[in-house]
Amino acid sequence: LLPPPPTPPPSLSPSVSPSKVPSASPTLNPTDSPTAELPEGGILVNSIIDSAGSYLPFGCNSWSRAWASVDGSLEKFHCDRTDLQDVPAGQVFSPPYVQATIAKKVRVYAGDAGTGLDPIHVTLKGRINPEASWESIGSGDLEYSNNNARNVRSNAVFIESTYESGDVNYTYAEVGFPSNDAVYSDYEVSFSATRNYNSNRLQFAEVEIPGLLLPPPPTPPPSLSPSVSPSKVPSASPTLNPTDSPTAELPEGGILVNSIIDSAGSYLPFGCNSWSR
């Protein structure tokens, strides 16, 4: 992320006769949800999360098809919440690399089972990387379109949505965050309740986070001060028998540890129909 531009110097030609009277027509009723100005250079997309990243569930005793929430189809994600009705459930979405984005909405497509399994309240949080703390973006009630009609369950039926609108052919609900301008990379989508509070299951077909995909930072320019006296003579004693597996020089300041992965991160299985622990 680039630092903000410097503050411009004060005007050298101020008004000779500044107004002594404030405006007689201030805004009487400012909106409770102002729309934030978005930075230039980004692209508004139907979702800033997708199946290229990780999608780790939480708040479930077990789950199936975690990938279905971001595969673009009407296949459903299923979460067993037996005795966990008071515990928020959802998923953490992380891209395969740090990608700067700004979330503007959350969109949830209903599943194929009874309406009692639909999530009805969503909270969105963000963080810039896995080591950072979660920060709240917003929350709201999910009110579904199409009179709560059920979506067919299929991994061959694909959603065609835009930033502006979900796919009107299918049942979905949406909560907007027009005033959000915070830049994050990871997102936590959590649901505090289902339509039937006593339901032991939570299910939905797809989650989209419409928002702004920001470009990567520019590549720094080459050095303007190259070496004054580069070497003109190659080494007189080259290695006679270089190894097939040379040891790389490590940068200073690091710490050698027994493992660079631990339980604080995500650990998403693959190649399994289902899994546990």
PDB file of C-alpha atoms in Angstrom:
ATOM      1  CA  LEU A   1       0.000   0.000   0.000  1.00  0.00           C
ATOM      2  CA  LEU A   2       1.319   3.429  -0.876  1.00  0.00           C
ATOM      3  CA  PRO A   3       1.379   6.269   1.676  1.00  0.00           C
ATOM      4  CA  PRO A   4      -1.169   9.058   1.214  1.00  0.00           C
ATOM      5  CA  PRO A   5      -0.056  11.971  -0.969  1.00  0.00           C
ATOM      6  CA  PRO A   6       1.568  14.893   0.858  1.00  0.00           C
ATOM      7  CA  THR A   7      -0.674  17.710   2.036  1.00  0.00           C
ATOM      8  CA  PRO A   8      -0.574  20.532  -0.549  1.00  0.00           C
ATOM      9  CA  PRO A   9       0.965  23.824   0.623  1.00  0.00           C
ATOM     10  CA  PRO A  10      -1.413  26.580   1.689  1.00  0.00           C
ATOM     11  CA  SER A  11      -2.637  28.955  -0.971  1.00  0.00           C
ATOM     12  CA  LEU A  12      -0.425  31.974  -1.603  1.00  0.00           C
ATOM     13  CA  SER A  13      -3.443  33.897  -2.808  1.00  0.00           C
ATOM     14  CA  PRO A  14      -6.146  33.600  -0.166  1.00  0.00           C
ATOM     15  CA  SER A  15      -9.503  35.194  -0.665  1.00  0.00           C
ATOM     16  CA  VAL A  16      -9.361  38.944  -0.213  1.00  0.00           C
ATOM     17  CA  SER A  17     -12.872  39.077   1.158  1.00  0.00           C
ATOM     18  CA  PRO A  18     -13.659  35.777   2.878  1.00  0.00           C
ATOM     19  CA  SER A  19     -17.265  35.125   3.773  1.00  0.00           C
ATOM     20  CA  LYS A  20     -18.232  36.078   7.299  1.00  0.00           C
ATOM     21  CA  VAL A  21     -21.545  34.252   7.121  1.00  0.00           C
ATOM     22  CA  PRO A  22     -21.812  30.431   7.053  1.00  0.00           C
ATOM     23  CA  SER A  23     -23.954  28.708   4.461  1.00  0.00           C
ATOM     24  CA  ALA A  24     -27.647  29.209   5.054  1.00  0.00           C
ATOM     25  CA  SER A  25     -28.486  25.782   3.616  1.00  0.00           C
ATOM     26  CA  PRO A  26     -26.539  23.041   5.391  1.00  0.00           C
ATOM     27  CA  THR A  27     -27.564  19.413   4.842  1.00  0.00           C
ATOM     28  CA  LEU A  28     -30.595  18.852   7.038  1.00  0.00           C
ATOM     29  CA  ASN A  29     -30.745  15.076   6.938  1.00  0.00           C
ATOM     30  CA  PRO A  30     -27.367  13.435   6.203  1.00  0.00           C
ATOM     31  CA  THR A  31     -27.593   9.722   5.420  1.00  0.00           C
ATOM     32  CA  ASP A  32     -26.799   7.152   8.079  1.00  0.00           C
ATOM     33  CA  SER A  33     -24.878   5.100   5.494  1.00  0.00           C
ATOM     34  CA  PRO A  34     -22.784   7.444   3.366  1.00  0.00           C
ATOM     35  CA  THR A  35     -21.112   5.966   0.316  1.00  0.00           C
ATOM     36  CA  ALA A  36     -17.320   5.924   0.620  1.00  0.00           C
ATOM     37  CA  GLU A  37     -15.219   7.232  -2.244  1.00  0.00           C
ATOM     38  CA  LEU A  38     -13.332   4.327  -3.823  1.00  0.00           C
ATOM     39  CA  PRO A  39      -9.666   4.610  -4.864  1.00  0.00           C
ATOM     40  CA  GLU A  40      -8.850   4.790  -8.558  1.00  0.00           C
ATOM     41  CA  GLY A  41      -7.393   1.875 -10.482  1.00  0.00           C
ATOM     42  CA  GLY A  42      -9.475  -0.909  -8.936  1.00  0.00           C
ATOM     43  CA  ILE A  43     -12.048  -3.179 -10.551  1.00  0.00           C
ATOM     44  CA  LEU A  44     -15.545  -3.738  -9.168  1.00  0.00           C
ATOM     45  CA  VAL A  45     -16.233  -7.485  -9.251  1.00  0.00           C
ATOM     46  CA  ASN A  46     -19.125  -9.761  -8.312  1.00  0.00           C
ATOM     47  CA  SER A  47     -16.988 -11.353  -5.587  1.00  0.00           C
ATOM     48  CA  ILE A  48     -13.525 -10.701  -4.124  1.00  0.00           C
ATOM     49  CA  ILE A  49     -13.331 -14.314  -2.855  1.00  0.00           C
ATOM     50  CA  ASP A  50     -13.135 -17.439  -4.979  1.00  0.00           C
ATOM     51  CA  SER A  51     -12.098 -21.092  -4.997  1.00  0.00           C
ATOM     52  CA  ALA A  52      -8.431 -20.259  -5.653  1.00  0.00           C
ATOM     53  CA  GLY A  53      -8.029 -19.418  -1.960  1.00  0.00           C
ATOM     54  CA  SER A  54      -8.801 -21.286   1.268  1.00  0.00           C
ATOM     55  CA  TYR A  55     -12.271 -21.435   2.837  1.00  0.00           C
ATOM     56  CA  LEU A  56     -12.016 -22.809   6.366  1.00  0.00           C
ATOM     57  CA  PRO A  57     -15.321 -23.447   8.204  1.00  0.00           C
ATOM     58  CA  PHE A  58     -15.820 -22.719  11.908  1.00  0.00           C
ATOM     59  CA  GLY A  59     -18.635 -23.145  14.429  1.00  0.00           C
ATOM     60  CA  CYS A  60     -19.544 -26.590  13.046  1.00  0.00           C
ATOM     61  CA  ASN A  61     -19.249 -30.046  14.596  1.00  0.00           C
ATOM     62  CA  SER A  62     -18.582 -31.263  11.069  1.00  0.00           C
ATOM     63  CA  TRP A  63     -19.140 -29.983   7.566  1.00  0.00           C
ATOM     64  CA  SER A  64     -19.196 -31.111   3.962  1.00  0.00           C
ATOM     65  CA  ARG A  65     -18.304 -29.449   0.673  1.00  0.00           C
ATOM     66  CA  ALA A  66     -16.614 -26.365   2.135  1.00  0.00           C
ATOM     67  CA  TRP A  67     -15.493 -25.521  -1.408  1.00  0.00           C
ATOM     68  CA  ALA A  68     -19.121 -25.300  -2.573  1.00  0.00           C
ATOM     69  CA  SER A  69     -19.501 -21.854  -0.981  1.00  0.00           C
ATOM     70  CA  VAL A  70     -17.147 -20.313  -3.568  1.00  0.00           C
ATOM     71  CA  ASP A  71     -17.299 -22.618  -6.596  1.00  0.00           C
ATOM     72  CA  GLY A  72     -19.763 -20.430  -8.500  1.00  0.00           C
ATOM     73  CA  SER A  73     -22.422 -23.139  -8.685  1.00  0.00           C
ATOM     74  CA  LEU A  74     -25.551 -24.127  -6.755  1.00  0.00           C
ATOM     75  CA  GLU A  75     -23.861 -27.036  -4.986  1.00  0.00           C
ATOM     76  CA  LYS A  76     -24.427 -26.522  -1.258  1.00  0.00           C
ATOM     77  CA  PHE A  77     -22.227 -26.131   1.811  1.00  0.00           C
ATOM     78  CA  HIS A  78     -23.497 -28.025   4.874  1.00  0.00           C
ATOM     79  CA  CYS A  79     -22.636 -27.393   8.552  1.00  0.00           C
ATOM     80  CA  ASP A  80     -23.720 -29.572  11.497  1.00  0.00           C
ATOM     81  CA  ARG A  81     -24.555 -27.245  14.437  1.00  0.00           C
ATOM     82  CA  THR A  82     -26.010 -29.751  16.905  1.00  0.00           C
ATOM     83  CA  ASP A  83     -25.934 -28.099  20.376  1.00  0.00           C
ATOM     84  CA  LEU A  84     -24.128 -25.082  18.849  1.00  0.00           C
ATOM     85  CA  GLN A  85     -27.144 -22.866  18.168  1.00  0.00           C
ATOM     86  CA  ASP A  86     -25.630 -20.035  20.254  1.00  0.00           C
ATOM     87  CA  VAL A  87     -22.228 -20.253  18.517  1.00  0.00           C
ATOM     88  CA  PRO A  88     -21.683 -18.265  15.288  1.00  0.00           C
ATOM     89  CA  ALA A  89     -20.807 -20.447  12.297  1.00  0.00           C
ATOM     90  CA  GLY A  90     -19.289 -19.558   8.961  1.00  0.00           C
ATOM     91  CA  GLN A  91     -16.073 -19.570   6.979  1.00  0.00           C
ATOM     92  CA  VAL A  92     -12.755 -17.731   6.775  1.00  0.00           C
ATOM     93  CA  PHE A  93     -11.763 -16.895   3.196  1.00  0.00           C
ATOM     94  CA  SER A  94      -8.089 -16.264   2.432  1.00  0.00           C
ATOM     95  CA  PRO A  95      -6.531 -15.756  -1.016  1.00  0.00           C
ATOM     96  CA  PRO A  96      -3.407 -17.748  -1.954  1.00  0.00           C
ATOM     97  CA  TYR A  97      -1.423 -14.480  -1.603  1.00  0.00           C
ATOM     98  CA  VAL A  98      -2.101 -11.090  -0.040  1.00  0.00           C
ATOM     99  CA  GLN A  99      -4.595  -9.368  -2.341  1.00  0.00           C
ATOM    100  CA  ALA A 100      -5.784  -5.872  -1.408  1.00  0.00           C
ATOM    101  CA  THR A 101      -9.572  -5.611  -1.679  1.00  0.00           C
ATOM    102  CA  ILE A 102     -12.463  -3.513  -0.363  1.00  0.00           C
ATOM    103  CA  ALA A 103     -15.688  -5.338   0.529  1.00  0.00           C
ATOM    104  CA  LYS A 104     -18.938  -3.518  -0.223  1.00  0.00           C
ATOM    105  CA  LYS A 105     -21.571  -6.258   0.252  1.00  0.00           C
ATOM    106  CA  VAL A 106     -22.194  -9.845   1.336  1.00  0.00           C
ATOM    107  CA  ARG A 107     -24.474 -11.996  -0.813  1.00  0.00           C
ATOM    108  CA  VAL A 108     -25.758 -15.451   0.200  1.00  0.00           C
ATOM    109  CA  TYR A 109     -27.601 -17.900  -2.089  1.00  0.00           C
ATOM    110  CA  ALA A 110     -30.114 -20.243  -0.456  1.00  0.00           C
ATOM    111  CA  GLY A 111     -29.751 -24.009  -0.537  1.00  0.00           C
ATOM    112  CA  ASP A 112     -32.211 -26.655  -1.638  1.00  0.00           C
ATOM    113  CA  ALA A 113     -33.494 -27.884   1.745  1.00  0.00           C
ATOM    114  CA  GLY A 114     -36.106 -26.303   4.003  1.00  0.00           C
ATOM    115  CA  THR A 115     -36.054 -22.577   4.735  1.00  0.00           C
ATOM    116  CA  GLY A 116     -35.361 -23.315   8.408  1.00  0.00           C
ATOM    117  CA  LEU A 117     -31.722 -24.038   7.506  1.00  0.00           C
ATOM    118  CA  ASP A 118     -31.150 -20.627   5.894  1.00  0.00           C
ATOM    119  CA  PRO A 119     -28.820 -18.201   7.706  1.00  0.00           C
ATOM    120  CA  ILE A 120     -30.713 -15.015   8.571  1.00  0.00           C
ATOM    121  CA  HIS A 121     -28.038 -12.698  10.036  1.00  0.00           C
ATOM    122  CA  VAL A 122     -24.510 -12.145   8.738  1.00  0.00           C
ATOM    123  CA  THR A 123     -21.417 -10.414  10.131  1.00  0.00           C
ATOM    124  CA  LEU A 124     -18.392  -9.559   7.987  1.00  0.00           C
ATOM    125  CA  LYS A 125     -14.875  -9.005   9.344  1.00  0.00           C
ATOM    126  CA  GLY A 126     -11.582  -8.391   7.552  1.00  0.00           C
ATOM    127  CA  ARG A 127      -7.828  -8.489   8.125  1.00  0.00           C
ATOM    128  CA  ILE A 128      -4.907  -7.539   5.905  1.00  0.00           C
ATOM    129  CA  ASN A 129      -3.009 -10.820   6.474  1.00  0.00           C
ATOM    130  CA  PRO A 130      -3.300 -13.985   8.611  1.00  0.00           C
ATOM    131  CA  GLU A 131      -1.159 -12.465  11.394  1.00  0.00           C
ATOM    132  CA  ALA A 132      -3.354  -9.369  11.792  1.00  0.00           C
ATOM    133  CA  SER A 133      -6.367  -9.047  14.099  1.00  0.00           C
ATOM    134  CA  TRP A 134      -9.898  -9.237  12.732  1.00  0.00           C
ATOM    135  CA  GLU A 135     -11.671  -5.897  12.303  1.00  0.00           C
ATOM    136  CA  SER A 136     -15.426  -5.490  11.986  1.00  0.00           C
ATOM    137  CA  ILE A 137     -16.822  -4.276   8.640  1.00  0.00           C
ATOM    138  CA  GLY A 138     -20.533  -4.593   9.346  1.00  0.00           C
ATOM    139  CA  SER A 139     -23.515  -6.854   9.872  1.00  0.00           C
ATOM    140  CA  GLY A 140     -27.176  -7.106   8.921  1.00  0.00           C
ATOM    141  CA  ASP A 141     -30.244  -9.275   8.449  1.00  0.00           C
ATOM    142  CA  LEU A 142     -30.534 -11.467   5.360  1.00  0.00           C
ATOM    143  CA  GLU A 143     -33.850 -11.039   3.535  1.00  0.00           C
ATOM    144  CA  TYR A 144     -34.180 -13.506   0.664  1.00  0.00           C
ATOM    145  CA  SER A 145     -35.595 -12.811  -2.792  1.00  0.00           C
ATOM    146  CA  ASN A 146     -38.108 -14.854  -4.796  1.00  0.00           C
ATOM    147  CA  ASN A 147     -40.404 -15.431  -1.787  1.00  0.00           C
ATOM    148  CA  ASN A 148     -37.776 -17.722  -0.230  1.00  0.00           C
ATOM    149  CA  ALA A 149     -38.023 -20.221  -3.109  1.00  0.00           C
ATOM    150  CA  ARG A 150     -35.465 -23.052  -2.960  1.00  0.00           C
ATOM    151  CA  ASN A 151     -32.530 -23.201  -5.341  1.00  0.00           C
ATOM    152  CA  VAL A 152     -31.912 -26.476  -7.116  1.00  0.00           C
ATOM    153  CA  ARG A 153     -28.815 -28.269  -5.829  1.00  0.00           C
ATOM    154  CA  SER A 154     -26.337 -28.781  -8.656  1.00  0.00           C
ATOM    155  CA  ASN A 155     -22.634 -28.317  -9.331  1.00  0.00           C
ATOM    156  CA  ALA A 156     -23.505 -27.932 -13.017  1.00  0.00           C
ATOM    157  CA  VAL A 157     -25.773 -24.893 -12.589  1.00  0.00           C
ATOM    158  CA  PHE A 158     -23.670 -21.748 -12.387  1.00  0.00           C
ATOM    159  CA  ILE A 159     -24.470 -18.348 -10.925  1.00  0.00           C
ATOM    160  CA  GLU A 160     -24.236 -15.350 -13.248  1.00  0.00           C
ATOM    161  CA  SER A 161     -23.974 -12.276 -11.059  1.00  0.00           C
ATOM    162  CA  THR A 162     -22.394  -8.830 -11.220  1.00  0.00           C
ATOM    163  CA  TYR A 163     -21.164  -6.325  -8.673  1.00  0.00           C
ATOM    164  CA  GLU A 164     -24.483  -4.509  -8.901  1.00  0.00           C
ATOM    165  CA  SER A 165     -26.800  -7.517  -8.658  1.00  0.00           C
ATOM    166  CA  GLY A 166     -26.997 -11.165  -7.751  1.00  0.00           C
ATOM    167  CA  ASP A 167     -28.371 -13.702 -10.211  1.00  0.00           C
ATOM    168  CA  VAL A 168     -32.108 -12.918 -10.253  1.00  0.00           C
ATOM    169  CA  ASN A 169     -32.857 -16.438 -11.500  1.00  0.00           C
ATOM    170  CA  TYR A 170     -32.060 -17.794  -8.040  1.00  0.00           C
ATOM    171  CA  THR A 171     -32.953 -17.013  -4.435  1.00  0.00           C
ATOM    172  CA  TYR A 172     -30.400 -14.911  -2.574  1.00  0.00           C
ATOM    173  CA  ALA A 173     -30.076 -12.292   0.158  1.00  0.00           C
ATOM    174  CA  GLU A 174     -27.712  -9.339   0.350  1.00  0.00           C
ATOM    175  CA  VAL A 175     -26.381  -6.915   2.976  1.00  0.00           C
ATOM    176  CA  GLY A 176     -24.502  -3.805   1.847  1.00  0.00           C
ATOM    177  CA  PHE A 177     -21.697  -1.806   3.467  1.00  0.00           C
ATOM    178  CA  PRO A 178     -21.615   1.355   1.310  1.00  0.00           C
ATOM    179  CA  SER A 179     -19.514   3.376   3.765  1.00  0.00           C
ATOM    180  CA  ASN A 180     -16.737   0.770   4.036  1.00  0.00           C
ATOM    181  CA  ASP A 181     -13.433   1.831   2.509  1.00  0.00           C
ATOM    182  CA  ALA A 182     -11.076  -0.343   4.586  1.00  0.00           C
ATOM    183  CA  VAL A 183      -8.588  -2.459   2.647  1.00  0.00           C
ATOM    184  CA  TYR A 184      -8.278  -6.129   3.632  1.00  0.00           C
ATOM    185  CA  SER A 185      -7.155  -9.433   2.135  1.00  0.00           C
ATOM    186  CA  ASP A 186      -8.800 -12.100   4.357  1.00  0.00           C
ATOM    187  CA  TYR A 187     -12.488 -12.158   5.258  1.00  0.00           C
ATOM    188  CA  GLU A 188     -14.566 -13.882   7.942  1.00  0.00           C
ATOM    189  CA  VAL A 189     -18.242 -14.438   7.126  1.00  0.00           C
ATOM    190  CA  SER A 190     -20.217 -15.585  10.171  1.00  0.00           C
ATOM    191  CA  PHE A 191     -23.875 -16.401  10.690  1.00  0.00           C
ATOM    192  CA  SER A 192     -25.371 -16.005  14.171  1.00  0.00           C
ATOM    193  CA  ALA A 193     -28.686 -17.776  13.561  1.00  0.00           C
ATOM    194  CA  THR A 194     -30.779 -19.820  11.160  1.00  0.00           C
ATOM    195  CA  ARG A 195     -34.405 -19.123  10.287  1.00  0.00           C
ATOM    196  CA  ASN A 196     -35.401 -22.028  12.540  1.00  0.00           C
ATOM    197  CA  TYR A 197     -33.437 -21.234  15.694  1.00  0.00           C
ATOM    198  CA  ASN A 198     -33.491 -24.879  16.869  1.00  0.00           C
ATOM    199  CA  SER A 199     -32.187 -26.277  13.575  1.00  0.00           C
ATOM    200  CA  ASN A 200     -29.156 -28.543  13.940  1.00  0.00           C
ATOM    201  CA  ARG A 201     -28.029 -27.727  10.417  1.00  0.00           C
ATOM    202  CA  LEU A 202     -26.938 -24.678   8.460  1.00  0.00           C
ATOM    203  CA  GLN A 203     -26.738 -24.730   4.688  1.00  0.00           C
ATOM    204  CA  PHE A 204     -26.408 -22.397   1.725  1.00  0.00           C
ATOM    205  CA  ALA A 205     -25.313 -22.661  -1.890  1.00  0.00           C
ATOM    206  CA  GLU A 206     -22.863 -19.774  -2.358  1.00  0.00           C
ATOM    207  CA  VAL A 207     -21.296 -16.742  -0.697  1.00  0.00           C
ATOM    208  CA  GLU A 208     -20.227 -13.703  -2.707  1.00  0.00           C
ATOM    209  CA  ILE A 209     -18.505 -10.595  -1.385  1.00  0.00           C
ATOM    210  CA  PRO A 210     -18.994  -7.951  -4.094  1.00  0.00           C
ATOM    211  CA  GLY A 211     -16.306  -5.308  -3.901  1.00  0.00           C
ATOM    212  CA  LEU A 212     -13.245  -3.616  -5.316  1.00  0.00           C
ATOM    213  CA  LEU A 213     -10.205  -5.602  -6.446  1.00  0.00           C
ATOM    214  CA  LEU A 214      -7.184  -3.307  -6.104  1.00  0.00           C
ATOM    215  CA  PRO A 215      -4.110  -3.507  -8.366  1.00  0.00           C
ATOM    216  CA  PRO A 216      -0.783  -4.665  -6.905  1.00  0.00           C
ATOM    217  CA  PRO A 217       1.654  -1.952  -5.793  1.00  0.00           C
ATOM    218  CA  PRO A 218       3.916  -0.647  -8.579  1.00  0.00           C
ATOM    219  CA  THR A 219       7.346  -2.187  -9.103  1.00  0.00           C
ATOM    220  CA  PRO A 220      10.029   0.095  -7.614  1.00  0.00           C
ATOM    221  CA  PRO A 221      12.255   1.823 -10.196  1.00  0.00           C
ATOM    222  CA  PRO A 222      15.791   0.544 -10.762  1.00  0.00           C
ATOM    223  CA  SER A 223      18.569   2.007  -8.678  1.00  0.00           C
ATOM    224  CA  LEU A 224      19.874   5.373  -9.896  1.00  0.00           C
ATOM    225  CA  SER A 225      23.170   4.773  -8.131  1.00  0.00           C
ATOM    226  CA  PRO A 226      24.780   1.617  -9.527  1.00  0.00           C
ATOM    227  CA  SER A 227      28.144   0.462  -8.296  1.00  0.00           C
ATOM    228  CA  VAL A 228      30.887   2.967  -9.179  1.00  0.00           C
ATOM    229  CA  SER A 229      33.583   0.317  -9.480  1.00  0.00           C
ATOM    230  CA  PRO A 230      32.124  -2.982 -10.687  1.00  0.00           C
ATOM    231  CA  SER A 231      34.510  -5.912 -10.858  1.00  0.00           C
ATOM    232  CA  LYS A 232      36.181  -6.313 -14.251  1.00  0.00           C
ATOM    233  CA  VAL A 233      37.940  -9.593 -13.517  1.00  0.00           C
ATOM    234  CA  PRO A 234      36.140 -12.874 -12.831  1.00  0.00           C
ATOM    235  CA  SER A 235      37.212 -15.030  -9.913  1.00  0.00           C
ATOM    236  CA  ALA A 236      40.506 -16.814 -10.484  1.00  0.00           C
ATOM    237  CA  SER A 237      39.416 -19.809  -8.416  1.00  0.00           C
ATOM    238  CA  PRO A 238      36.039 -21.069  -9.576  1.00  0.00           C
ATOM    239  CA  THR A 239      34.543 -24.100  -7.846  1.00  0.00           C
ATOM    240  CA  LEU A 240      35.788 -27.209  -9.616  1.00  0.00           C
ATOM    241  CA  ASN A 241      32.938 -29.519  -8.706  1.00  0.00           C
ATOM    242  CA  PRO A 242      29.797 -27.542  -7.869  1.00  0.00           C
ATOM    243  CA  THR A 243      27.185 -29.489  -5.923  1.00  0.00           C
ATOM    244  CA  ASP A 244      23.859 -30.445  -7.511  1.00  0.00           C
ATOM    245  CA  SER A 245      22.079 -29.159  -4.397  1.00  0.00           C
ATOM    246  CA  PRO A 246      23.736 -25.894  -3.344  1.00  0.00           C
ATOM    247  CA  THR A 247      22.804 -24.370   0.015  1.00  0.00           C
ATOM    248  CA  ALA A 248      21.083 -21.012  -0.335  1.00  0.00           C
ATOM    249  CA  GLU A 249      22.318 -18.083   1.683  1.00  0.00           C
ATOM    250  CA  LEU A 250      19.670 -17.136   4.250  1.00  0.00           C
ATOM    251  CA  PRO A 251      18.786 -13.500   4.946  1.00  0.00           C
ATOM    252  CA  GLU A 252      19.798 -12.027   8.275  1.00  0.00           C
ATOM    253  CA  GLY A 253      17.336 -11.473  11.106  1.00  0.00           C
ATOM    254  CA  GLY A 254      15.350 -14.704  10.804  1.00  0.00           C
ATOM    255  CA  ILE A 255      14.924 -17.519  13.293  1.00  0.00           C
ATOM    256  CA  LEU A 256      15.358 -21.197  12.455  1.00  0.00           C
ATOM    257  CA  VAL A 257      12.437 -23.128  13.997  1.00  0.00           C
ATOM    258  CA  ASN A 258      11.276 -26.737  14.164  1.00  0.00           C
ATOM    259  CA  SER A 259       8.277 -25.967  11.934  1.00  0.00           C
ATOM    260  CA  ILE A 260       7.031 -22.890  10.088  1.00  0.00           C
ATOM    261  CA  ILE A 261       3.408 -24.145  10.254  1.00  0.00           C
ATOM    262  CA  ASP A 262       1.282 -24.423  13.379  1.00  0.00           C
ATOM    263  CA  SER A 263      -2.300 -24.585  14.647  1.00  0.00           C
ATOM    264  CA  ALA A 264      -2.700 -20.793  14.541  1.00  0.00           C
ATOM    265  CA  GLY A 265      -3.127 -20.917  10.756  1.00  0.00           C
ATOM    266  CA  SER A 266      -5.570 -22.712   8.477  1.00  0.00           C
ATOM    267  CA  TYR A 267      -5.111 -26.337   7.430  1.00  0.00           C
ATOM    268  CA  LEU A 268      -7.496 -27.186   4.631  1.00  0.00           C
ATOM    269  CA  PRO A 269      -7.618 -30.828   3.467  1.00  0.00           C
ATOM    270  CA  PHE A 270      -8.102 -31.723  -0.189  1.00  0.00           C
ATOM    271  CA  GLY A 271      -8.780 -34.854  -2.185  1.00  0.00           C
ATOM    272  CA  CYS A 272     -11.329 -36.033   0.426  1.00  0.00           C
ATOM    273  CA  ASN A 273     -15.109 -36.298   0.214  1.00  0.00           C
ATOM    274  CA  SER A 274     -15.209 -35.432   3.918  1.00  0.00           C
ATOM    275  CA  TRP A 275     -12.784 -35.254   6.806  1.00  0.00           C
ATOM    276  CA  SER A 276     -12.518 -34.884  10.569  1.00  0.00           C
ATOM    277  CA  ARG A 277      -9.926 -33.396  12.921  1.00  0.00           C
TER     278      ARG A 277
END
